[in-house]
Structures are given as structure tokens and as C-alpha cells.
PDB file of C-alpha atoms and ligand atoms in Angstrom:
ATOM      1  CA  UNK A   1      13.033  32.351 -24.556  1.00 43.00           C
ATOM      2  CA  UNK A   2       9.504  33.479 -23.359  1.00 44.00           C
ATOM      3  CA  UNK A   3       7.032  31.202 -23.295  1.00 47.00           C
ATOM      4  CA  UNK A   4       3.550  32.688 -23.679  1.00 48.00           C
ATOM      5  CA  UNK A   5       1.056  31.725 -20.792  1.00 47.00           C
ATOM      6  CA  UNK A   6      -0.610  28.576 -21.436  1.00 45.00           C
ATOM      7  CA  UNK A   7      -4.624  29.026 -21.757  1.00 46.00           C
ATOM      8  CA  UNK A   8      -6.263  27.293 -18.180  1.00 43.00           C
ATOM      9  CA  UNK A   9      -8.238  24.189 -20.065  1.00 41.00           C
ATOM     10  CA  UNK A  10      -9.558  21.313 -17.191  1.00 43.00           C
ATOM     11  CA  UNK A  11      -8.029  22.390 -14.413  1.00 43.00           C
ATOM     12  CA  UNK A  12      -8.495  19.829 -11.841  1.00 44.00           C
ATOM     13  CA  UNK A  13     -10.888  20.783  -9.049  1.00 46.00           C
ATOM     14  CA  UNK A  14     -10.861  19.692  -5.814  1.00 51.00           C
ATOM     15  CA  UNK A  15     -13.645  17.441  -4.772  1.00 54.00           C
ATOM     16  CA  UNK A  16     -15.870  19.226  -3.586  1.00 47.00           C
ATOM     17  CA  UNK A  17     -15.294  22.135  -5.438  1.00 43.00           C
ATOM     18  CA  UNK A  18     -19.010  24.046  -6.102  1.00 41.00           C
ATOM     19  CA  UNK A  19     -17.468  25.364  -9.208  1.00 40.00           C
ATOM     20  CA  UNK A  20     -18.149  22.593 -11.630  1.00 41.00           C
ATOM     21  CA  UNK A  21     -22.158  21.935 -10.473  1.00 39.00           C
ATOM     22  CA  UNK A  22     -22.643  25.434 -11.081  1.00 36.00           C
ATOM     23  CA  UNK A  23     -21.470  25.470 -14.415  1.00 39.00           C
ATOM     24  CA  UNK A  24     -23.605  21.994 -15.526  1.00 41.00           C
ATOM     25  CA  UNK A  25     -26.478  21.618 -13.417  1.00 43.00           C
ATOM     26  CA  UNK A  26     -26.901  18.489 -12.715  1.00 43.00           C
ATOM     27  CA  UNK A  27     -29.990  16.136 -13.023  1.00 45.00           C
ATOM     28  CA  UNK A  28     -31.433  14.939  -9.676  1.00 45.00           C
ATOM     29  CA  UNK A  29     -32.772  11.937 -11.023  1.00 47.00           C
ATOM     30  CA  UNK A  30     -33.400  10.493 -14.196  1.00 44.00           C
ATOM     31  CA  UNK A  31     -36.075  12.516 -15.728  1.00 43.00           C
ATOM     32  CA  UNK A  32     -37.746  11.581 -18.570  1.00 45.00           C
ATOM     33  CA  UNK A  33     -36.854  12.608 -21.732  1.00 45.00           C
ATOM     34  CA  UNK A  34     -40.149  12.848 -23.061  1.00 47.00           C
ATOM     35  CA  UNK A  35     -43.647  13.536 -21.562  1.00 44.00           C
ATOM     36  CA  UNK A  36     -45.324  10.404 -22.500  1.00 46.00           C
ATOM     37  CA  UNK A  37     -45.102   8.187 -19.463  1.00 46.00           C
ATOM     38  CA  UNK A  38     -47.194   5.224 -20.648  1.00 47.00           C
ATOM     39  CA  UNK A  39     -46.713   2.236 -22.387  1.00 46.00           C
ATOM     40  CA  UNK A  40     -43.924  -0.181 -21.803  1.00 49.00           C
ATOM     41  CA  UNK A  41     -41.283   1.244 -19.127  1.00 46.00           C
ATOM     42  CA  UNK A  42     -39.415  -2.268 -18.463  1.00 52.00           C
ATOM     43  CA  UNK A  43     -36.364  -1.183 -19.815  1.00 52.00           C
ATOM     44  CA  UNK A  44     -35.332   2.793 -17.819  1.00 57.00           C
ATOM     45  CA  UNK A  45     -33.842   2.742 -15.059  1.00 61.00           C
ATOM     46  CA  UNK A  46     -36.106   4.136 -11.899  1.00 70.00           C
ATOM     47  CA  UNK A  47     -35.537   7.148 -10.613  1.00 84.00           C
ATOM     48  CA  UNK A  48     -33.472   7.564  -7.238  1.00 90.00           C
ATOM     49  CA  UNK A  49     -35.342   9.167  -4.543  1.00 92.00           C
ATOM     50  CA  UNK A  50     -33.909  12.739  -4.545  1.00 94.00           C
ATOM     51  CA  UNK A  51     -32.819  11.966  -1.145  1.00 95.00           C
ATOM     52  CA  UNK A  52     -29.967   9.147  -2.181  1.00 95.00           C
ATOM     53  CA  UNK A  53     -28.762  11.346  -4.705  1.00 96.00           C
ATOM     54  CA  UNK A  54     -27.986  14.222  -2.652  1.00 96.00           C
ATOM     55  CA  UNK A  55     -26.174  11.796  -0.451  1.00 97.00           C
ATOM     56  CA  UNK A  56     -24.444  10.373  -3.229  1.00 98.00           C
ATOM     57  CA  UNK A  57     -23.928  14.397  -4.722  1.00 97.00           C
ATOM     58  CA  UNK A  58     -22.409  15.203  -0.940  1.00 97.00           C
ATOM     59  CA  UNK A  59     -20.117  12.842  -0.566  1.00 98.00           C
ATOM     60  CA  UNK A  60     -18.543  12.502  -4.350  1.00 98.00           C
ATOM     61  CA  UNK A  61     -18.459  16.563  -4.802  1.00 97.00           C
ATOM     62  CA  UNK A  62     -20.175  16.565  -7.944  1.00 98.00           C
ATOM     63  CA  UNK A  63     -17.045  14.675  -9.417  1.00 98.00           C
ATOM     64  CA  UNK A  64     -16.594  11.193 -10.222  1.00 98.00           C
ATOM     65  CA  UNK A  65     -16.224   8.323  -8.023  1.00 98.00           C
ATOM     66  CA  UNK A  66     -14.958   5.525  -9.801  1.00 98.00           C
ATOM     67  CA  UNK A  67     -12.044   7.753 -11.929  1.00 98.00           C
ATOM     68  CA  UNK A  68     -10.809   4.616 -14.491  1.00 97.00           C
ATOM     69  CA  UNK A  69     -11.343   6.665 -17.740  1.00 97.00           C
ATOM     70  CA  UNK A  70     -11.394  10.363 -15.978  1.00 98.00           C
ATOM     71  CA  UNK A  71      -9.397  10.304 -13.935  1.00 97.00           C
ATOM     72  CA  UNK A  72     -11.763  11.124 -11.344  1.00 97.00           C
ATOM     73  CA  UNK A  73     -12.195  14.451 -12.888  1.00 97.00           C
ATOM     74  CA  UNK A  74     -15.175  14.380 -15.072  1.00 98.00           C
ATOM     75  CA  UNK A  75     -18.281  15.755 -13.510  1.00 98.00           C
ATOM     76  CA  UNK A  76     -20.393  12.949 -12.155  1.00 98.00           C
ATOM     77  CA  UNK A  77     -23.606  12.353 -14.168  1.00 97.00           C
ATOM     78  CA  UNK A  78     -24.912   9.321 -13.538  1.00 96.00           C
ATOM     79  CA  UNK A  79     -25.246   6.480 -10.673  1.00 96.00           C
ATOM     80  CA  UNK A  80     -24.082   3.706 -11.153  1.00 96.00           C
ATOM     81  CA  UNK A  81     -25.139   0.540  -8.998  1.00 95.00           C
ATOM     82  CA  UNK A  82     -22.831  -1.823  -7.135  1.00 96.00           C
ATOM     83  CA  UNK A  83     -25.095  -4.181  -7.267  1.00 91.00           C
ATOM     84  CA  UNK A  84     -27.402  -4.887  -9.600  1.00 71.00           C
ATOM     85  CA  UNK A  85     -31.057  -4.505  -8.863  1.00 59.00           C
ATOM     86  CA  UNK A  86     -33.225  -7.802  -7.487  1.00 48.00           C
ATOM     87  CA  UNK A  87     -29.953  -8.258  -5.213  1.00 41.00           C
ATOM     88  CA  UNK A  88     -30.149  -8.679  -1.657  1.00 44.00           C
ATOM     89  CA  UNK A  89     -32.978 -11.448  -2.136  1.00 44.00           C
ATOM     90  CA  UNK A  90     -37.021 -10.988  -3.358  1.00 44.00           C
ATOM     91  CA  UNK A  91     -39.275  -8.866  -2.296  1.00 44.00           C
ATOM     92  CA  UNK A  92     -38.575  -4.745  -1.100  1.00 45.00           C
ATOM     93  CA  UNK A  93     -35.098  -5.723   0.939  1.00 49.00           C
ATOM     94  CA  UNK A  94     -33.422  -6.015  -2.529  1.00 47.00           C
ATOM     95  CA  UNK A  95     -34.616  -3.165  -3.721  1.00 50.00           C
ATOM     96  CA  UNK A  96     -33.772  -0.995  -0.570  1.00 50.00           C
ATOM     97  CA  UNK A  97     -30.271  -1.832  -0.607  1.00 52.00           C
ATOM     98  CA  UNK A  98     -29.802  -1.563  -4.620  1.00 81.00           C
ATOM     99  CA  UNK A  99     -30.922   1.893  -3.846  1.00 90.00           C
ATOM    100  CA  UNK A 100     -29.010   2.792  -0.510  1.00 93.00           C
ATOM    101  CA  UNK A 101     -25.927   5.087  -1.239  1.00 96.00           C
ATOM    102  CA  UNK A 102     -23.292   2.212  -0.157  1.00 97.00           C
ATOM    103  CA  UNK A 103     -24.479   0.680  -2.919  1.00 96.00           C
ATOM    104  CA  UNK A 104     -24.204   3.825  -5.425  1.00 97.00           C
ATOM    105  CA  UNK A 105     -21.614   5.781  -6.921  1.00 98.00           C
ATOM    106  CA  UNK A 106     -21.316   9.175  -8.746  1.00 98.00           C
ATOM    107  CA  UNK A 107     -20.397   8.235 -12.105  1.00 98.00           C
ATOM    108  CA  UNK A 108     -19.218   9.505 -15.647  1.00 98.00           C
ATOM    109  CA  UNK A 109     -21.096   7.775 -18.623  1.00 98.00           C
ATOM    110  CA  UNK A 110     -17.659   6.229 -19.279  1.00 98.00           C
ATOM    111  CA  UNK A 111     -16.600   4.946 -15.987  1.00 98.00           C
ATOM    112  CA  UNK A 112     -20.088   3.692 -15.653  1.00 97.00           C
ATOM    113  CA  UNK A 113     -19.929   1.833 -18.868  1.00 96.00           C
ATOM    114  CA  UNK A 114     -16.273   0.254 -17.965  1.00 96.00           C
ATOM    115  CA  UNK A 115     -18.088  -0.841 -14.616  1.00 96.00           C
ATOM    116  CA  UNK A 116     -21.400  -2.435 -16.035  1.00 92.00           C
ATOM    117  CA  UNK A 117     -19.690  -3.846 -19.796  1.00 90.00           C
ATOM    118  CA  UNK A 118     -16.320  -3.413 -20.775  1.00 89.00           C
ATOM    119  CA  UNK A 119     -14.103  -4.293 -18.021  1.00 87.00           C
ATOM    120  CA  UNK A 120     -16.333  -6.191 -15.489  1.00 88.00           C
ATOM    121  CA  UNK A 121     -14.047  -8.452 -13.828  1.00 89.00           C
ATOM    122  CA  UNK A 122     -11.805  -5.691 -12.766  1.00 92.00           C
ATOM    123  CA  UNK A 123     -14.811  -3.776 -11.493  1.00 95.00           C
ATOM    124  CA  UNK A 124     -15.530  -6.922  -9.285  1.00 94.00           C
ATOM    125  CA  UNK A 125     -11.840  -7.062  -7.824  1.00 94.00           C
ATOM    126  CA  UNK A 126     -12.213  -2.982  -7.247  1.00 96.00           C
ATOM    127  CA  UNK A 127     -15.319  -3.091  -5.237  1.00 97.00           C
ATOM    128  CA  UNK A 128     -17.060  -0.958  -7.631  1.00 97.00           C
ATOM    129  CA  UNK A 129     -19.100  -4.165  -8.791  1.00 95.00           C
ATOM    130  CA  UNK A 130     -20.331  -6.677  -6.052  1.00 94.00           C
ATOM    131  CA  UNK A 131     -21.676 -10.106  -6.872  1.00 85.00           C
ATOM    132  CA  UNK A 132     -25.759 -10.378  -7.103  1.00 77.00           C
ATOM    133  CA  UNK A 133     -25.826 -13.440  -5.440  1.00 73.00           C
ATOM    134  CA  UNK A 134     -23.389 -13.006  -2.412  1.00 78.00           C
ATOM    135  CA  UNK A 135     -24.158 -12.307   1.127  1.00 88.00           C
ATOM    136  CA  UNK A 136     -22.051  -9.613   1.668  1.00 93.00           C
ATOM    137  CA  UNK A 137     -23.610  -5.891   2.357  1.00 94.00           C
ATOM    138  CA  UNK A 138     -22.522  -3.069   0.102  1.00 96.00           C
ATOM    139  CA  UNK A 139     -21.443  -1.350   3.317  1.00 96.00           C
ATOM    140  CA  UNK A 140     -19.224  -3.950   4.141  1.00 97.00           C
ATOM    141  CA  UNK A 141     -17.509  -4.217   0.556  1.00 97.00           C
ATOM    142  CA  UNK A 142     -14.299  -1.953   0.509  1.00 98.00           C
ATOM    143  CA  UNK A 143     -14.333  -0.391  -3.228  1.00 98.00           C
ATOM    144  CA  UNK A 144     -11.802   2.108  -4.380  1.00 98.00           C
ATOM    145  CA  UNK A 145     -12.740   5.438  -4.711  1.00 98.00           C
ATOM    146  CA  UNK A 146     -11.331   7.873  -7.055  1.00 98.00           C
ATOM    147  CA  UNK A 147     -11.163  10.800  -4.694  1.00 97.00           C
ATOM    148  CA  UNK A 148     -10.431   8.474  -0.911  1.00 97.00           C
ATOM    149  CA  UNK A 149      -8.918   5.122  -2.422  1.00 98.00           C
ATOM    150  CA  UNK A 150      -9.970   2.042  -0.498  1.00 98.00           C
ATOM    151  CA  UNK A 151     -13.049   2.611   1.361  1.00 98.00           C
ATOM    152  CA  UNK A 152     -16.199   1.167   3.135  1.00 98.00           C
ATOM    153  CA  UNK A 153     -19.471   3.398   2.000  1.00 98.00           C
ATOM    154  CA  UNK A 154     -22.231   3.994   4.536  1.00 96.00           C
ATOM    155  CA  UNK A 155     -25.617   4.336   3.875  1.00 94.00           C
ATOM    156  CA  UNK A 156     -25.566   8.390   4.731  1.00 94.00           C
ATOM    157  CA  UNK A 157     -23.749   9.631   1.926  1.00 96.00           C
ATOM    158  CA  UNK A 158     -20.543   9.285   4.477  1.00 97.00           C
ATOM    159  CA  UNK A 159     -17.388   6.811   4.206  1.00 97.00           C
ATOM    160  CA  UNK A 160     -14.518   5.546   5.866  1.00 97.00           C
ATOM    161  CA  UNK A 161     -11.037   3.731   4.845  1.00 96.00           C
ATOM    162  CA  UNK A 162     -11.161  -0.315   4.367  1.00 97.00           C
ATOM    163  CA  UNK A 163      -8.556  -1.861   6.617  1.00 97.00           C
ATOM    164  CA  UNK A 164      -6.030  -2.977   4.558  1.00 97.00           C
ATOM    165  CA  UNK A 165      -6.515  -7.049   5.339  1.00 97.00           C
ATOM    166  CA  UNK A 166      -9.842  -6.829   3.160  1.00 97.00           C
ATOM    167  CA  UNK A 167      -8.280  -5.703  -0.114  1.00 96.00           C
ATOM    168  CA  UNK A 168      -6.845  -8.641  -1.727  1.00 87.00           C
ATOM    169  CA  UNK A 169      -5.643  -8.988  -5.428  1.00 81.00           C
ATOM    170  CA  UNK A 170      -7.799 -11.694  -5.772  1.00 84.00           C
ATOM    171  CA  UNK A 171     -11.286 -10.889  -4.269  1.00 87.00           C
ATOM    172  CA  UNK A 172     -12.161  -8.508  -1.280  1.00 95.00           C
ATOM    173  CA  UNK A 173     -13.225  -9.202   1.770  1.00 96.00           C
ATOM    174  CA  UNK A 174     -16.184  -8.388   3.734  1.00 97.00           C
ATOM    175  CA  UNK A 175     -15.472  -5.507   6.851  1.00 97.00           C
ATOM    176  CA  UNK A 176     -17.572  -6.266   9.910  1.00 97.00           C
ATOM    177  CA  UNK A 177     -17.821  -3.107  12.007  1.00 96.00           C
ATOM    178  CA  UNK A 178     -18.600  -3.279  16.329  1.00 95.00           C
ATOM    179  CA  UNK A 179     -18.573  -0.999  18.746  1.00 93.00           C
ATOM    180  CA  UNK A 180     -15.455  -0.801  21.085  1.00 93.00           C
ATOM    181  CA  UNK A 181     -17.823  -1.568  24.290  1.00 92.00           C
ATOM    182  CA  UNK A 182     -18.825  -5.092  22.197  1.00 91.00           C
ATOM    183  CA  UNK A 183     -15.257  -6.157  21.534  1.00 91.00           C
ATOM    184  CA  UNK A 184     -13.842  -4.635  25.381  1.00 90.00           C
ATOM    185  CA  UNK A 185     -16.851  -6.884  26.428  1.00 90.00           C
ATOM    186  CA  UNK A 186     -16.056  -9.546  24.270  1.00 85.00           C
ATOM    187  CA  UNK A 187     -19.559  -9.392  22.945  1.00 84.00           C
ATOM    188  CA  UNK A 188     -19.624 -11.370  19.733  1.00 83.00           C
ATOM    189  CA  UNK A 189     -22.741 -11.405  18.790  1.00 89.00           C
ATOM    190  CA  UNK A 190     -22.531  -9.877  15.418  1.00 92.00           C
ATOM    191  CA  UNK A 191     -20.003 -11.398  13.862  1.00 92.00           C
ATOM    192  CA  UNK A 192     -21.902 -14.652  14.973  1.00 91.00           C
ATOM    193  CA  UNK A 193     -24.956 -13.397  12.838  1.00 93.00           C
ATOM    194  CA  UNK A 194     -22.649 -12.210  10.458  1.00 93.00           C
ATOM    195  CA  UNK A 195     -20.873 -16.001  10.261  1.00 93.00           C
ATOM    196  CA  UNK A 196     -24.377 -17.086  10.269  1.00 93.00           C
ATOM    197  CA  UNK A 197     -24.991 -15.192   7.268  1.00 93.00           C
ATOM    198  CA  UNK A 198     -22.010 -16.677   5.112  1.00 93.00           C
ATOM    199  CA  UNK A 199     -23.304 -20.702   6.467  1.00 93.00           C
ATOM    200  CA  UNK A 200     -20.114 -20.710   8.923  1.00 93.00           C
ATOM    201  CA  UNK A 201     -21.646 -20.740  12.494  1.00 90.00           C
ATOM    202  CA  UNK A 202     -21.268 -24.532  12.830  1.00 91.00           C
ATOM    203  CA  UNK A 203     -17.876 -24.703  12.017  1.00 93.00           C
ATOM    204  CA  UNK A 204     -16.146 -24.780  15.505  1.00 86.00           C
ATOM    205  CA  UNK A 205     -15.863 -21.089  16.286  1.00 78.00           C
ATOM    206  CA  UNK A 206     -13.882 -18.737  15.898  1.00 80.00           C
ATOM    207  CA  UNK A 207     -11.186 -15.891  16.882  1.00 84.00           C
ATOM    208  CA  UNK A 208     -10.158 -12.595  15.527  1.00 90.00           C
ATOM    209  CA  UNK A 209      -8.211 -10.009  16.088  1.00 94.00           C
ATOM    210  CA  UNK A 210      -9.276  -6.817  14.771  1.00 95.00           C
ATOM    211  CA  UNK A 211      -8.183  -5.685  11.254  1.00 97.00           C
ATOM    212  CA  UNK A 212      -7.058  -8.926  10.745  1.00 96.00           C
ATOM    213  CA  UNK A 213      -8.529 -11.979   8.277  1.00 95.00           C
ATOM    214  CA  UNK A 214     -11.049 -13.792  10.524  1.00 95.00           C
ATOM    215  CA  UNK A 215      -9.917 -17.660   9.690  1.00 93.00           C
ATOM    216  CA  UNK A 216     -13.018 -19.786  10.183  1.00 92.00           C
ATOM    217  CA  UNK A 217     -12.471 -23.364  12.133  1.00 92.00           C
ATOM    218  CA  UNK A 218     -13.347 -25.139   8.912  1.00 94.00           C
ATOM    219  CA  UNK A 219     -10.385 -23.360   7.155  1.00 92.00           C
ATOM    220  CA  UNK A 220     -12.520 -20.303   5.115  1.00 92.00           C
ATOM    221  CA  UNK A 221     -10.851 -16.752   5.151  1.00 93.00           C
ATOM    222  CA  UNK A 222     -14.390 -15.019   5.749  1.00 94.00           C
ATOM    223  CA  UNK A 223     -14.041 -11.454   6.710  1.00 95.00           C
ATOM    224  CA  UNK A 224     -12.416  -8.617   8.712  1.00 97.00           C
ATOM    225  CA  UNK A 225     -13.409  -6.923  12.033  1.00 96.00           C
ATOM    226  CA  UNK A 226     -12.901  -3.942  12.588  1.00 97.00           C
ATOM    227  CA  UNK A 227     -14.253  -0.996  14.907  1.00 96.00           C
ATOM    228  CA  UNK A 228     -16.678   1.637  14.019  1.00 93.00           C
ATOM    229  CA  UNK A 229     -14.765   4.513  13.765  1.00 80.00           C
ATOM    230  CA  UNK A 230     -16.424   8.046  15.693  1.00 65.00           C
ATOM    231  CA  UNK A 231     -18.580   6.555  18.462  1.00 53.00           C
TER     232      UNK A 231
HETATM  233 ZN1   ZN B   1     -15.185   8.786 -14.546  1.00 94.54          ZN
HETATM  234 ZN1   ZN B   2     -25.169   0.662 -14.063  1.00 94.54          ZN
HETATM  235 ZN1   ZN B   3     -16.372 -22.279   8.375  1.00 94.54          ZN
END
């Protein structure tokens, strides 16, 4: 028997398709919805320099980035934060890396709401949350992305995979990228300032191996080393 043709409804579109921005323009920042602009603004969330969120825009395709509830098919309409303002420490260094595009992703109002309230402790474990207090970078934390699963986020709007040694069931950890000429030259000096960073450069030392779990002396699994990819 003949089946009629089914009607196209939500076909999937590749990332990056133009199609779908065309159709829903899509805020640059977070206007306001009114024009009054005084009185108390402590609640709304700043705007994002227009910059960040075209090198958010780039990189997501206009979709989705996190892709729990969508699928990562629902057009991307908000930003949602890694981690939460004030991180990073007082003063403007917090700020500047709440606001750096490692530390954003494209977002439907539903995945964003699954990151920030109902299902926070899996956000954590996924990368798309990262802990307020911690010492790790956003660029360091791998996160799974809907569209390029386990990846490291740069601060250009680009992105690379996570080596697999930093995604752990139980918590992720931190990816420390050099240069090839510091680890042929067995220059160490960043992941000393990086052990530095997490309290650990008194411990004894250290040795790695790249895309491996860096073991501290004192025992700690701290992080993995890895090289920076397109030098
Ligand atoms: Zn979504
Ligand atoms: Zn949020
Ligand atoms: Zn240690």
C-alpha cells in the first residue's frame, strides 16, 4: 500500500546550517525588554559584549550546545555560564573569564534551565557547570558538547577534543596544554605554575606523560597534559 509523503516538520540541520538564524533572528545580547533603564537592575543578567556572542554564535551554528532536552537541535537562544559570575576570584579577573567564550555556551531556555536548576550535579560531571570556587580555567575543563562531544573550549569561539584521561565518571580533570618545543625541551614550566595553582608544587615533583593522569608525589590525580594542537 502507498503511503502518502510525510509533511518535512524539524528536520535536523546541520550545525552550522544558516537556515535556522535566518528564520528567528536572534538577539545579540540581552536587550531590554522595556525602555526604562533605571531603578534597581541587581537582578538581569548583563549584557555580553557583542563580540563573545558572535564567538559563541560561530562556533555553536546558531544551534544548541549543551543538547540534554533538544537534542542539540533547538535554536540556541540564550548563554548560559559555566561558571557562575564573581568566579575566578574579586575584582575584574572574575568577571573577564565569566564572560570569555570557554566559559559560555549557546543554549536553549531548557537546556539552560537543566544546567543552572534541575539537574545540577550532572551538569557538574558534564563540564557544562564548573565549580565557583575551584582553580581550574574554563579552557582547561573538558565539557560535552552537543554537536563535538568531549571538548576543551578556547577563548576564540574555537575548540578542540578533551583527551580521553580527563573525562572521568566521577569528576573531570583539568587539560594543561604546551607547546611541542616545551615538552621536546623538557621545559616544565607551566605545569609547575599550573601545580602551583592547585597548592601541589611542594609535593616532591612530578612526571607525566602526555594524555595521561599527572599523579602528584603526594598521591593527588591533578590533571592531564597534553599538546596544543595546530602550532
Ligand atoms: Zn537544548
Ligand atoms: Zn545560567
Ligand atoms: Zn601533591
Amino acid at each position: 500500500m502507498k503511503r502518502s509523503p510525510m509533511p518535512p516538520r524539524r528536520q535536523p540541520m546541520s550545525r552550522g546550517s544558516k537556515q535556522l538564524s535566518r528564520k528567528a533572528p536572534i538577539r545579540s545580547t540581552g536587550a531590554p525588554k522595556s525602555g526604562k533603564t533605571t531603578g534597581k537592575k541587581s537582578a538581569g543578567p548583563r549584557p555580553l559584549p557583542v563580540k563573545v556572542v558572535a564567538a559563541v554564535r560561530a562556533r555553536s551554528g546558531g544551534l544548541c550546545e549543551i543538547g540534554l532536552e533538544c537534542g542539540g537541535l533547538a535554536q540556541a537562544v540564550e548563554r548560559a555560564h559555566r561558571t557562575g559570575k564573581g568566579a575566578g576570584g574579586p575584582g575584574g579577573r572574575g568577571r573577564a573569564a565569566s564572560n570569555s567564550p570557554s566559559n559560555l555556551m549557546d543554549a536553549c531556555r531548557r537546556d539552560h534551565d537543566r544546567v543552572d536548576r534541575a539537574k545540577v550535579t550532572d551538569a557538574y560531571l558534564r563540564g557544562h557547570k564548573i565549580h565557583r570556587h575551584g582553580l581550574a580555567r574554563p579552557h582547561e575543563v573538558p565539557v560535552l558538547h552537543a554537536g563535538y562531544g568531549w571538548v576543551l573550549l578556547d577563548d576564540h569561539g574555537g575548540w578542540r577534543s578533551a583527551p580521553a584521561a580527563a573525562v572521568r565518571g566521577e569528576h573531570l580533570l583539568p587539560v594543561l596544554q604546551i607547546s611541542r618545543r616545551e615538552y621536546d625541551l623538557g621545559e616544565t614550566g607551566a605545569v609547575d605554575r599550573a601545580l602551583a595553582r592547585f597548592g601541589h608544587l611542594d609535593c616532591g615533583g612530578h612526571s607525566f606523560r602526555l594524555d595521561e593522569v599527572l599523579t602528584c608525589a603526594c598521591g593527588a590525580e591533578l590533571l592531564v597534559v597534553t599538546l596544543l594542537e595546530a602550532e
